[in-house]
Amino acid sequence: MTEHADLVITGADVYTVDAARSWSDAIAVRGDRIVAVGSEPVSELIGPRTRVIEAAGGMVLPGFQDAHIHAPFAGRNRLRVWLNDLVGRPAYLDRIARYTADNPDQPWIIGGGWAMESFPGGTPRKEDLDAIAPDRPVFLFNRDVHGAWVNSRALEIAGITRDTPDPDDGRIERDPDTGEPTGTLHEGAAYSFNDRYVPLPGRAEWEEAILNAQEYLHSLGITGWQDAWVTPGTLEAYRSLAASGRLTARVVGALWWERHRGLDQIPEFLTQRESARVGNFHPTTVKIMTDGVLENYTGALLEPYCDGCGGHTDNRGLTFVDRELLAAAVTELDRLDFQVHLHAIGDRAVRNALDAVAAARTANGRSDNRHHIAHLQLVHPKDVPRFRQLGVTANCQAYWAQMEPQMEELTLPFLGQERADLQYPFGDLLRSGATLTMGSDWAVTTANPLEQIEVAVTRIDPENRDNAPFLPDQALPLPVALAAFTAGSAYVNHDADGGTIAVGKRADLAVLDRNLFAAGAGLPADARVTHTIAGGTLVYERP
């Protein structure tokens, strides 16, 4: 007797993303597995209870996997003050004011998502927030989560005055005439404030945030991700959701390396990996942030920043983890079979990260831990071939590789033309033989894989397609970009059952309303996800 399929998709072009980049025309699912590919074997598995999705003219892909995302924090902000979908100071202030008025019992106004280019010099002021919430503290991370906007009440609670020194790993923005804090906290100044004063969510609140994010990500065809900032609080929420079956995505958790500590925290990671690995949750990675960002001059550079006026400064940015400690940490984590996920924006940070992996290779030999470096905004040409040589995966945030106001106003003048031309060298990395994966860094920018893939192949903002491409020699072919967001991310997530479509693989699938390769299909961001299947379960259907 033939055991019928639970779910069948017909009528669509099935892009398997296998080694041959082969195509088919139908797919059948039973339980959480793909049981047939191709119209002839699939037709034999359709029974009276089989759910059949007729996707004529559509395209089936492996479920997208996001290799660098902050789902709990994005979900929490979506439930609080969510500014990511807005543009400009007036719109921000209007939403903050409405949230404040609608939530009079909230002791803190928290959230984030404001863009630096919306304010002179990238630094908003406390007076705007004082006018909205004079008696309650306000703390709003910016879109890239490397700075925060606070009001006078928040500064008062923290005791931050003109006499408060800057932390070693950050900066308090000050009025140039009076020295008074103006309301923007950079890097470590923002993180330490958040850790010490902003009330921590409980497990139930973190669970709600993750579920909110998961629902949204499923609507974009995303069936798995690597969370690049797992704290003890979000770890427990993930563990609880996975144990109860509510975590329908497959998630790798990158445990957060505390930059003010050393190797003493590694035993804690071992305990967390052992205690929280359950169901769809795999806390098998450690995330180390090695530097800041270029827009606030904390990204670590080999040569000093320009001053924006044709000259140079003596500022080479910040190194959050000393390079010797970084090498020791990566070596020990590698020995213990942790994957290491490294944040590196500036060329000095990228070199330090590669040197750390090289030290681990020398001490431990080659491993299958699949270490990866995220962001890679500025990579010295001499370091490009080292990714392949060391077996380091390039974790690309493709949406950033476009010309937009932040790039024009806060980055290019402070890098100079020679370095500006080295940004986001995804094409060079591909040509050098590096393995590529992709992640959004949501909520820093869009979580939509199709928008990110479009920027990867055009180097142009999907919302401003008449713009000139940004360093077009670094664009990726469409098959490469799709593979990076599916098979590449599955590779870095140690997910042998995901990332491609084949009989026996886990049924993680995204159905689009068009074939991205077809004539007349438009650009990738024109497409829409119609269905998402995660582990054989239909988790999203477009209304």
Coordinates of C-alpha atoms in Angstrom, one line a residue:
M1 CA 0.0 0.0 0.0
T2 CA 1.3 3.5 -0.9
E3 CA 1.6 5.8 2.0
H4 CA 0.3 9.1 0.7
A5 CA 2.0 12.5 1.1
D6 CA 0.7 15.0 3.6
L7 CA 1.6 18.0 1.4
V8 CA 2.3 18.3 -2.3
I9 CA 3.3 21.4 -4.3
T10 CA 2.7 21.3 -8.0
G11 CA 2.8 23.7 -11.0
A12 CA 5.9 25.5 -9.7
D13 CA 9.5 25.4 -10.9
V14 CA 11.5 23.7 -8.1
Y15 CA 15.0 25.1 -7.7
T16 CA 16.9 22.5 -5.7
V17 CA 20.1 24.5 -5.1
D18 CA 22.0 21.2 -5.2
A19 CA 25.5 21.0 -6.6
A20 CA 24.3 21.0 -10.2
R21 CA 21.7 23.8 -9.5
S22 CA 19.1 21.4 -11.0
W23 CA 15.4 22.0 -11.5
S24 CA 12.2 20.0 -11.0
D25 CA 8.5 20.6 -11.2
A26 CA 6.8 19.1 -8.1
I27 CA 7.6 18.1 -4.5
A28 CA 5.9 15.9 -1.9
V29 CA 6.2 16.0 1.9
R30 CA 5.4 13.4 4.5
G31 CA 5.9 14.3 8.1
D32 CA 8.9 16.5 8.3
R33 CA 10.6 15.0 5.2
I34 CA 10.7 15.5 1.5
V35 CA 9.6 12.1 0.1
A36 CA 9.5 12.8 -3.7
V37 CA 10.7 15.3 -6.2
G38 CA 9.3 15.5 -9.7
S39 CA 5.8 15.3 -11.1
E40 CA 5.7 11.6 -11.9
P41 CA 6.7 10.2 -8.5
V42 CA 4.8 13.0 -6.7
S43 CA 1.5 12.3 -8.5
E44 CA 1.5 8.7 -7.1
L45 CA 1.6 10.1 -3.6
I46 CA -1.5 12.3 -3.8
G47 CA -4.3 10.8 -1.7
P48 CA -7.7 12.0 -0.4
R49 CA -6.1 13.7 2.6
T50 CA -3.1 15.2 0.8
R51 CA -3.0 19.0 0.9
V52 CA -2.1 20.1 -2.6
I53 CA -0.7 23.6 -3.2
E54 CA -1.2 24.6 -6.9
A55 CA 1.6 27.1 -7.4
A56 CA 1.4 27.7 -11.2
G57 CA 4.0 30.1 -12.3
G58 CA 5.7 30.1 -9.0
M59 CA 9.0 28.9 -7.7
V60 CA 10.0 26.6 -4.8
L61 CA 13.2 27.1 -3.0
P62 CA 14.8 25.6 0.1
G63 CA 13.7 27.6 3.1
F64 CA 15.8 30.7 3.5
Q65 CA 18.2 30.6 6.5
D66 CA 19.4 33.9 8.0
A67 CA 23.0 33.5 9.2
H68 CA 23.1 36.7 11.3
I69 CA 20.0 38.0 13.0
H70 CA 18.7 39.4 16.3
A71 CA 15.2 38.0 16.4
P72 CA 14.4 38.4 20.2
F73 CA 15.5 42.1 20.2
A74 CA 13.6 42.8 16.9
G75 CA 10.5 41.1 18.2
R76 CA 10.7 43.0 21.5
N77 CA 11.0 46.3 19.7
R78 CA 8.1 45.4 17.4
L79 CA 6.0 45.1 20.6
R80 CA 7.3 48.4 22.0
V81 CA 8.7 51.4 20.1
W82 CA 9.4 50.2 16.6
L83 CA 11.0 52.9 14.4
N84 CA 12.7 50.7 11.7
D85 CA 9.9 51.2 9.2
L86 CA 9.9 55.0 9.5
V87 CA 12.1 57.7 7.9
G88 CA 13.1 60.9 9.6
R89 CA 13.0 62.7 12.9
P90 CA 9.3 63.9 12.7
A91 CA 8.0 60.4 12.1
Y92 CA 10.1 59.0 15.0
L93 CA 8.9 61.6 17.4
D94 CA 5.3 61.0 16.4
R95 CA 5.5 57.3 17.0
I96 CA 7.4 57.7 20.3
A97 CA 4.7 60.2 21.5
R98 CA 1.9 58.0 20.5
Y99 CA 3.4 55.0 22.3
T100 CA 4.1 57.1 25.4
A101 CA 0.5 58.4 25.5
D102 CA -1.0 54.9 24.9
N103 CA 1.2 53.3 27.7
P104 CA 1.0 55.5 30.7
D105 CA 1.8 52.7 33.1
Q106 CA 5.1 51.7 31.4
P107 CA 7.9 52.9 33.7
W108 CA 10.4 53.0 30.8
I109 CA 10.0 53.9 27.1
I110 CA 12.2 51.4 25.3
G111 CA 12.6 50.2 21.7
G112 CA 14.7 51.5 18.8
G113 CA 15.4 51.5 15.1
W114 CA 16.2 55.2 14.4
A115 CA 18.7 55.9 11.6
M116 CA 21.8 58.0 12.2
E117 CA 21.4 59.9 8.9
S118 CA 18.1 61.4 10.2
F119 CA 20.1 63.6 12.6
P120 CA 22.9 66.1 12.2
G121 CA 26.2 64.2 12.7
G122 CA 24.2 61.1 13.4
T123 CA 23.4 62.1 16.9
P124 CA 19.9 62.9 18.2
R125 CA 19.3 65.1 21.2
K126 CA 17.7 64.5 24.6
E127 CA 15.5 67.7 24.3
D128 CA 13.2 66.0 21.7
L129 CA 12.5 63.1 24.1
D130 CA 12.2 65.4 27.1
A131 CA 9.3 67.2 25.4
I132 CA 7.5 63.8 25.0
A133 CA 8.4 62.1 28.3
P134 CA 9.9 64.5 30.8
D135 CA 9.2 62.2 33.8
R136 CA 10.0 58.8 32.5
P137 CA 13.3 57.5 31.2
V138 CA 13.6 56.8 27.4
F139 CA 16.2 54.4 25.9
L140 CA 16.1 53.8 22.2
F141 CA 18.8 51.8 20.4
N142 CA 19.7 53.0 16.9
R143 CA 19.1 50.9 13.9
D144 CA 22.5 49.3 13.9
V145 CA 22.4 48.8 17.8
H146 CA 25.8 50.6 18.2
G147 CA 24.3 53.6 19.9
A148 CA 21.3 54.8 21.9
W149 CA 19.1 57.9 22.2
V150 CA 18.2 58.8 25.7
N151 CA 16.4 61.6 27.5
S152 CA 17.4 63.7 30.5
R153 CA 15.6 61.5 33.0
A154 CA 17.6 58.5 31.7
L155 CA 20.8 60.4 32.1
E156 CA 19.8 61.4 35.6
I157 CA 19.0 57.8 36.6
A158 CA 22.5 56.7 35.4
G159 CA 24.2 59.7 37.0
I160 CA 25.7 60.7 33.6
T161 CA 26.9 64.4 33.7
R162 CA 29.5 66.5 32.1
D163 CA 32.0 65.1 34.5
T164 CA 31.3 61.4 33.7
P165 CA 34.3 60.0 31.8
D166 CA 33.8 58.0 28.6
P167 CA 34.1 54.2 29.0
D168 CA 37.1 52.6 27.3
D169 CA 34.8 51.0 24.7
G170 CA 32.5 53.8 24.0
R171 CA 31.7 57.5 24.0
I172 CA 29.1 59.9 25.6
E173 CA 28.2 62.5 23.0
R174 CA 28.7 66.0 24.5
D175 CA 27.9 69.6 23.6
P176 CA 31.1 71.1 22.3
D177 CA 30.6 74.3 24.2
T178 CA 29.4 73.1 27.6
G179 CA 30.5 69.5 27.8
E180 CA 27.0 68.4 28.8
P181 CA 25.7 65.0 27.6
T182 CA 23.5 65.7 24.6
G183 CA 21.4 62.4 24.6
T184 CA 23.4 60.0 22.4
L185 CA 25.5 57.2 23.8
H186 CA 27.9 55.3 21.6
E187 CA 29.0 51.6 21.8
G188 CA 30.0 50.6 25.4
A189 CA 28.3 53.7 26.8
A190 CA 25.0 52.5 25.4
Y191 CA 25.6 48.8 26.3
S192 CA 26.6 49.4 29.9
F193 CA 23.6 51.7 30.4
N194 CA 21.3 49.1 28.9
D195 CA 22.8 46.3 31.1
R196 CA 22.7 48.3 34.3
Y197 CA 19.6 50.4 34.2
V198 CA 17.0 49.3 31.6
P199 CA 14.7 46.6 33.2
L200 CA 15.4 43.1 31.8
P201 CA 12.5 41.2 30.3
G202 CA 11.4 38.1 32.0
R203 CA 11.2 34.7 30.2
A204 CA 7.5 35.2 29.2
E205 CA 8.3 38.6 27.5
W206 CA 11.3 37.2 25.7
E207 CA 9.2 34.2 24.5
E208 CA 6.5 36.6 23.2
A209 CA 9.2 38.6 21.4
I210 CA 10.7 35.5 19.7
L211 CA 7.3 34.2 18.6
N212 CA 6.5 37.7 17.2
A213 CA 9.7 37.7 15.2
Q214 CA 9.3 34.0 14.1
E215 CA 5.8 34.7 12.7
Y216 CA 7.2 37.6 10.7
L217 CA 10.3 35.8 9.5
H218 CA 8.2 32.8 8.4
S219 CA 6.1 35.2 6.2
L220 CA 9.4 36.0 4.4
G221 CA 10.2 32.4 3.6
I222 CA 12.7 32.1 6.5
T223 CA 12.7 28.7 8.2
G224 CA 15.9 28.9 10.2
W225 CA 18.4 31.4 11.5
Q226 CA 21.5 32.0 13.6
D227 CA 20.8 34.3 16.5
A228 CA 23.9 36.5 16.8
W229 CA 23.4 37.7 20.3
V230 CA 22.1 35.1 22.7
T231 CA 22.0 36.3 26.4
P232 CA 21.1 34.2 29.4
G233 CA 17.6 35.6 29.2
T234 CA 17.0 34.8 25.5
L235 CA 18.7 31.5 25.9
E236 CA 16.2 30.4 28.5
A237 CA 13.3 31.6 26.3
Y238 CA 14.6 29.7 23.3
R239 CA 15.0 26.6 25.4
S240 CA 11.5 26.8 26.7
L241 CA 10.0 27.4 23.2
A242 CA 12.0 24.6 21.7
A243 CA 11.0 22.2 24.5
S244 CA 7.3 22.9 24.0
G245 CA 7.5 22.7 20.2
R246 CA 6.6 26.4 19.7
L247 CA 9.9 27.1 18.0
T248 CA 9.0 26.0 14.5
A249 CA 12.2 27.5 13.0
R250 CA 15.6 25.8 13.4
V251 CA 17.8 28.2 15.4
V252 CA 21.5 28.2 16.1
G253 CA 22.3 30.3 19.2
A254 CA 25.5 32.3 19.3
L255 CA 26.3 32.8 23.0
W256 CA 27.4 36.3 23.7
W257 CA 31.1 36.9 24.6
E258 CA 31.3 39.5 27.4
R259 CA 34.0 41.9 26.2
H260 CA 35.1 42.9 29.7
R261 CA 35.8 39.3 30.7
G262 CA 38.3 36.8 29.5
L263 CA 38.6 33.0 29.1
D264 CA 36.9 32.5 32.5
Q265 CA 33.5 32.7 30.8
I266 CA 34.1 29.7 28.6
P267 CA 33.0 27.1 31.2
E268 CA 29.7 29.0 31.3
F269 CA 29.3 28.5 27.6
L270 CA 29.9 24.7 28.0
T271 CA 27.1 24.6 30.6
Q272 CA 24.7 26.6 28.4
R273 CA 25.4 24.4 25.4
E274 CA 24.7 21.3 27.4
S275 CA 21.6 22.6 29.3
A276 CA 19.8 24.5 26.5
R277 CA 20.3 22.3 23.4
V278 CA 16.8 20.9 22.8
G279 CA 14.6 20.4 19.9
N280 CA 15.1 23.0 17.2
F281 CA 17.5 25.1 19.3
H282 CA 21.3 24.5 19.0
P283 CA 23.4 26.9 21.2
T284 CA 26.6 25.7 19.7
T285 CA 28.2 29.0 18.7
V286 CA 30.0 31.9 20.5
K287 CA 29.7 35.4 19.2
I288 CA 32.6 37.8 19.7
M289 CA 32.2 41.5 18.7
T290 CA 35.7 42.7 17.8
D291 CA 35.0 46.3 16.9
G292 CA 32.3 48.9 16.4
V293 CA 31.0 50.6 13.2
L294 CA 32.5 53.1 10.8
E295 CA 29.7 55.7 11.1
N296 CA 30.7 56.6 14.7
Y297 CA 34.4 56.0 14.1
T298 CA 34.6 52.9 16.4
G299 CA 35.2 50.4 13.6
A300 CA 38.9 49.2 13.9
L301 CA 41.0 50.5 11.0
L302 CA 44.6 49.7 9.9
E303 CA 45.1 53.4 9.1
P304 CA 43.4 56.4 10.8
Y305 CA 40.1 57.8 9.9
C306 CA 39.9 60.9 7.6
D307 CA 38.5 64.1 9.2
G308 CA 35.8 64.5 6.5
C309 CA 37.6 67.5 5.1
G310 CA 40.5 65.9 3.2
G311 CA 42.8 65.5 6.2
H312 CA 43.5 62.7 8.7
T313 CA 42.9 62.1 12.4
D314 CA 44.8 59.9 14.9
N315 CA 41.8 57.7 15.5
R316 CA 42.0 54.1 14.3
G317 CA 38.8 53.0 16.0
L318 CA 38.2 50.6 18.9
T319 CA 39.3 47.0 19.4
F320 CA 36.9 45.5 21.9
V321 CA 38.9 42.3 22.5
D322 CA 42.7 42.6 22.6
R323 CA 44.1 40.6 19.6
E324 CA 46.1 38.3 21.9
L325 CA 43.1 37.5 24.0
L326 CA 41.0 37.1 20.8
A327 CA 43.5 34.5 19.5
A328 CA 43.5 32.7 22.8
A329 CA 39.7 32.7 22.9
V330 CA 39.1 31.4 19.4
T331 CA 41.8 28.8 19.9
E332 CA 40.2 27.5 23.1
L333 CA 36.6 27.7 21.8
D334 CA 37.7 25.8 18.6
R335 CA 39.4 23.1 20.8
L336 CA 36.0 22.7 22.6
D337 CA 34.2 22.3 19.3
F338 CA 32.4 25.7 19.5
Q339 CA 31.8 27.6 16.3
V340 CA 33.0 31.2 16.6
H341 CA 30.9 34.0 15.0
L342 CA 33.0 37.1 14.7
H343 CA 31.8 40.7 14.2
A344 CA 34.4 42.6 12.2
I345 CA 33.6 45.9 10.3
G346 CA 37.0 47.6 9.8
D347 CA 40.0 46.2 8.0
R348 CA 42.0 45.9 11.2
A349 CA 39.2 44.0 12.9
V350 CA 38.9 41.6 9.9
R351 CA 42.7 41.0 10.1
N352 CA 42.6 40.4 13.8
A353 CA 39.7 37.9 13.4
L354 CA 41.5 36.0 10.6
D355 CA 44.7 36.0 12.7
A356 CA 42.8 34.5 15.6
V357 CA 41.4 31.7 13.4
A358 CA 45.0 31.1 12.1
A359 CA 46.2 30.7 15.7
A360 CA 43.5 28.2 16.3
R361 CA 44.4 26.3 13.2
T362 CA 48.1 26.2 14.3
A363 CA 47.2 25.0 17.7
N364 CA 44.4 22.6 17.0
G365 CA 44.7 21.7 13.3
R366 CA 41.8 21.9 10.8
S367 CA 38.3 21.4 12.3
D368 CA 34.7 21.4 11.0
N369 CA 33.6 24.1 13.4
R370 CA 32.9 26.5 10.4
H371 CA 34.0 29.8 12.0
H372 CA 32.7 32.8 10.2
I373 CA 33.2 36.6 10.1
A374 CA 30.2 38.8 9.7
H375 CA 29.8 42.2 8.1
L376 CA 33.2 42.6 6.3
Q377 CA 32.6 46.2 5.4
L378 CA 36.2 46.9 4.8
V379 CA 38.7 44.1 4.0
H380 CA 42.3 44.7 3.0
P381 CA 43.0 43.1 -0.4
K382 CA 45.8 41.0 1.2
D383 CA 43.3 39.4 3.5
V384 CA 40.7 38.4 0.9
P385 CA 42.4 35.1 0.0
R386 CA 42.9 34.1 3.6
F387 CA 39.2 33.2 4.0
R388 CA 39.6 30.3 1.7
Q389 CA 43.0 29.4 3.0
L390 CA 41.8 29.3 6.6
G391 CA 38.4 27.8 5.9
V392 CA 36.6 30.9 7.2
T393 CA 33.1 31.6 5.9
A394 CA 32.3 35.1 4.8
N395 CA 29.0 36.1 6.4
C396 CA 27.7 38.9 4.1
Q397 CA 25.1 41.5 5.0
A398 CA 24.3 42.2 1.4
Y399 CA 21.7 44.9 1.9
W400 CA 24.4 47.2 3.2
A401 CA 26.3 47.2 -0.1
Q402 CA 24.5 50.1 -1.7
M403 CA 24.8 53.9 -1.9
E404 CA 22.5 55.5 0.6
P405 CA 22.5 58.6 2.9
Q406 CA 24.4 57.0 5.7
M407 CA 27.1 55.9 3.3
E408 CA 27.3 59.3 1.6
E409 CA 27.3 61.4 4.7
L410 CA 28.8 59.3 7.6
T411 CA 31.1 56.9 5.9
L412 CA 32.7 58.0 2.6
P413 CA 34.1 61.3 3.9
F414 CA 35.8 59.6 6.8
L415 CA 37.4 56.7 4.8
G416 CA 38.7 58.5 1.8
Q417 CA 38.3 57.2 -1.8
E418 CA 41.0 54.5 -1.8
R419 CA 39.4 52.7 1.2
A420 CA 35.9 53.5 0.2
D421 CA 36.5 51.4 -3.0
L422 CA 37.3 48.3 -0.9
Q423 CA 33.9 48.1 0.8
Y424 CA 31.8 44.9 0.9
P425 CA 34.1 42.9 -1.5
F426 CA 31.7 40.0 -2.0
G427 CA 32.7 39.5 -5.6
D428 CA 36.4 39.4 -4.7
L429 CA 35.7 36.9 -1.9
L430 CA 33.7 34.7 -4.3
R431 CA 36.5 34.8 -6.9
S432 CA 39.1 33.9 -4.3
G433 CA 37.2 30.7 -3.5
A434 CA 35.7 31.8 -0.1
T435 CA 32.5 30.1 1.1
L436 CA 29.6 32.7 1.3
T437 CA 26.7 32.8 3.6
M438 CA 24.2 35.6 4.1
G439 CA 22.4 37.2 7.0
S440 CA 20.3 40.3 7.5
D441 CA 21.4 41.6 10.9
W442 CA 17.7 42.4 11.3
A443 CA 16.5 44.7 12.8
V444 CA 19.5 46.7 11.7
T445 CA 18.1 46.5 8.1
T446 CA 15.3 44.5 6.4
A447 CA 14.8 40.9 7.1
N448 CA 13.5 40.2 3.6
P449 CA 15.9 37.8 1.9
L450 CA 14.6 38.9 -1.6
E451 CA 15.5 42.5 -1.0
Q452 CA 18.9 41.5 0.3
I453 CA 19.5 39.2 -2.7
E454 CA 18.5 42.0 -5.1
V455 CA 21.2 44.3 -3.6
A456 CA 23.7 41.5 -3.7
V457 CA 23.2 41.1 -7.5
T458 CA 22.6 44.8 -8.4
R459 CA 24.4 46.8 -5.6
I460 CA 21.4 49.2 -5.8
D461 CA 18.7 50.0 -3.3
P462 CA 15.5 48.2 -4.4
E463 CA 13.5 51.3 -3.4
N464 CA 15.7 53.5 -5.6
R465 CA 16.5 51.5 -8.6
D466 CA 17.6 54.5 -10.7
N467 CA 20.6 54.9 -8.4
A468 CA 24.0 54.1 -9.7
P469 CA 25.3 50.7 -8.5
F470 CA 27.7 50.8 -5.6
L471 CA 31.0 49.2 -6.7
P472 CA 29.3 46.9 -9.2
D473 CA 32.4 44.7 -9.7
Q474 CA 31.6 43.3 -6.3
A475 CA 28.1 42.1 -7.3
L476 CA 27.2 38.5 -7.1
P477 CA 25.4 36.3 -9.8
L478 CA 21.8 35.4 -8.8
P479 CA 22.5 31.7 -8.4
V480 CA 25.3 32.5 -6.0
A481 CA 23.2 34.9 -3.9
L482 CA 20.4 32.4 -3.6
A483 CA 22.8 29.7 -2.6
A484 CA 24.4 31.9 0.0
F485 CA 21.0 32.5 1.6
T486 CA 20.0 28.8 1.5
A487 CA 22.8 26.2 1.2
G488 CA 25.5 28.6 2.4
S489 CA 23.6 29.5 5.6
A490 CA 22.7 25.8 6.2
Y491 CA 26.4 25.0 5.9
V492 CA 27.4 27.6 8.5
N493 CA 24.6 26.4 10.7
H494 CA 25.8 22.8 10.5
D495 CA 22.4 21.9 9.1
A496 CA 22.9 18.9 6.8
D497 CA 19.2 18.4 6.4
G498 CA 18.5 21.9 5.2
G499 CA 19.6 24.4 2.5
T500 CA 18.8 22.2 -0.5
I501 CA 15.9 20.2 -1.9
A502 CA 16.3 16.4 -2.1
V503 CA 14.4 13.3 -1.1
G504 CA 15.1 12.6 2.6
K505 CA 15.9 16.2 3.4
R506 CA 13.9 18.1 6.0
A507 CA 10.9 19.8 4.4
D508 CA 11.9 23.5 4.8
L509 CA 10.6 25.3 1.7
A510 CA 9.7 28.7 0.5
V511 CA 7.2 29.2 -2.4
L512 CA 7.4 32.4 -4.4
D513 CA 4.8 33.8 -6.8
R514 CA 7.3 33.8 -9.7
N515 CA 10.5 32.2 -11.0
L516 CA 13.2 34.7 -10.3
F517 CA 15.1 33.4 -13.4
A518 CA 12.2 33.7 -15.8
A519 CA 12.1 36.4 -18.5
G520 CA 9.8 39.2 -17.3
A521 CA 10.0 38.2 -13.7
G522 CA 11.4 41.6 -12.7
L523 CA 14.0 41.9 -9.9
P524 CA 14.1 39.7 -6.8
A525 CA 12.4 42.2 -4.5
D526 CA 9.4 42.2 -6.8
A527 CA 8.6 38.6 -5.9
R528 CA 6.5 37.7 -2.9
V529 CA 6.5 34.6 -0.7
T530 CA 3.1 32.8 -0.9
H531 CA 3.8 29.8 1.4
T532 CA 6.5 28.7 3.9
I533 CA 6.9 25.2 5.1
A534 CA 9.1 24.5 8.1
G535 CA 9.8 20.9 9.2
G536 CA 6.9 19.8 7.0
T537 CA 4.4 22.2 8.6
L538 CA 2.8 25.0 6.7
V539 CA 3.7 27.9 8.9
Y540 CA 2.7 30.8 6.5
E541 CA 0.2 31.1 3.7
R542 CA -0.2 34.5 2.0
P543 CA -3.7 35.8 2.5

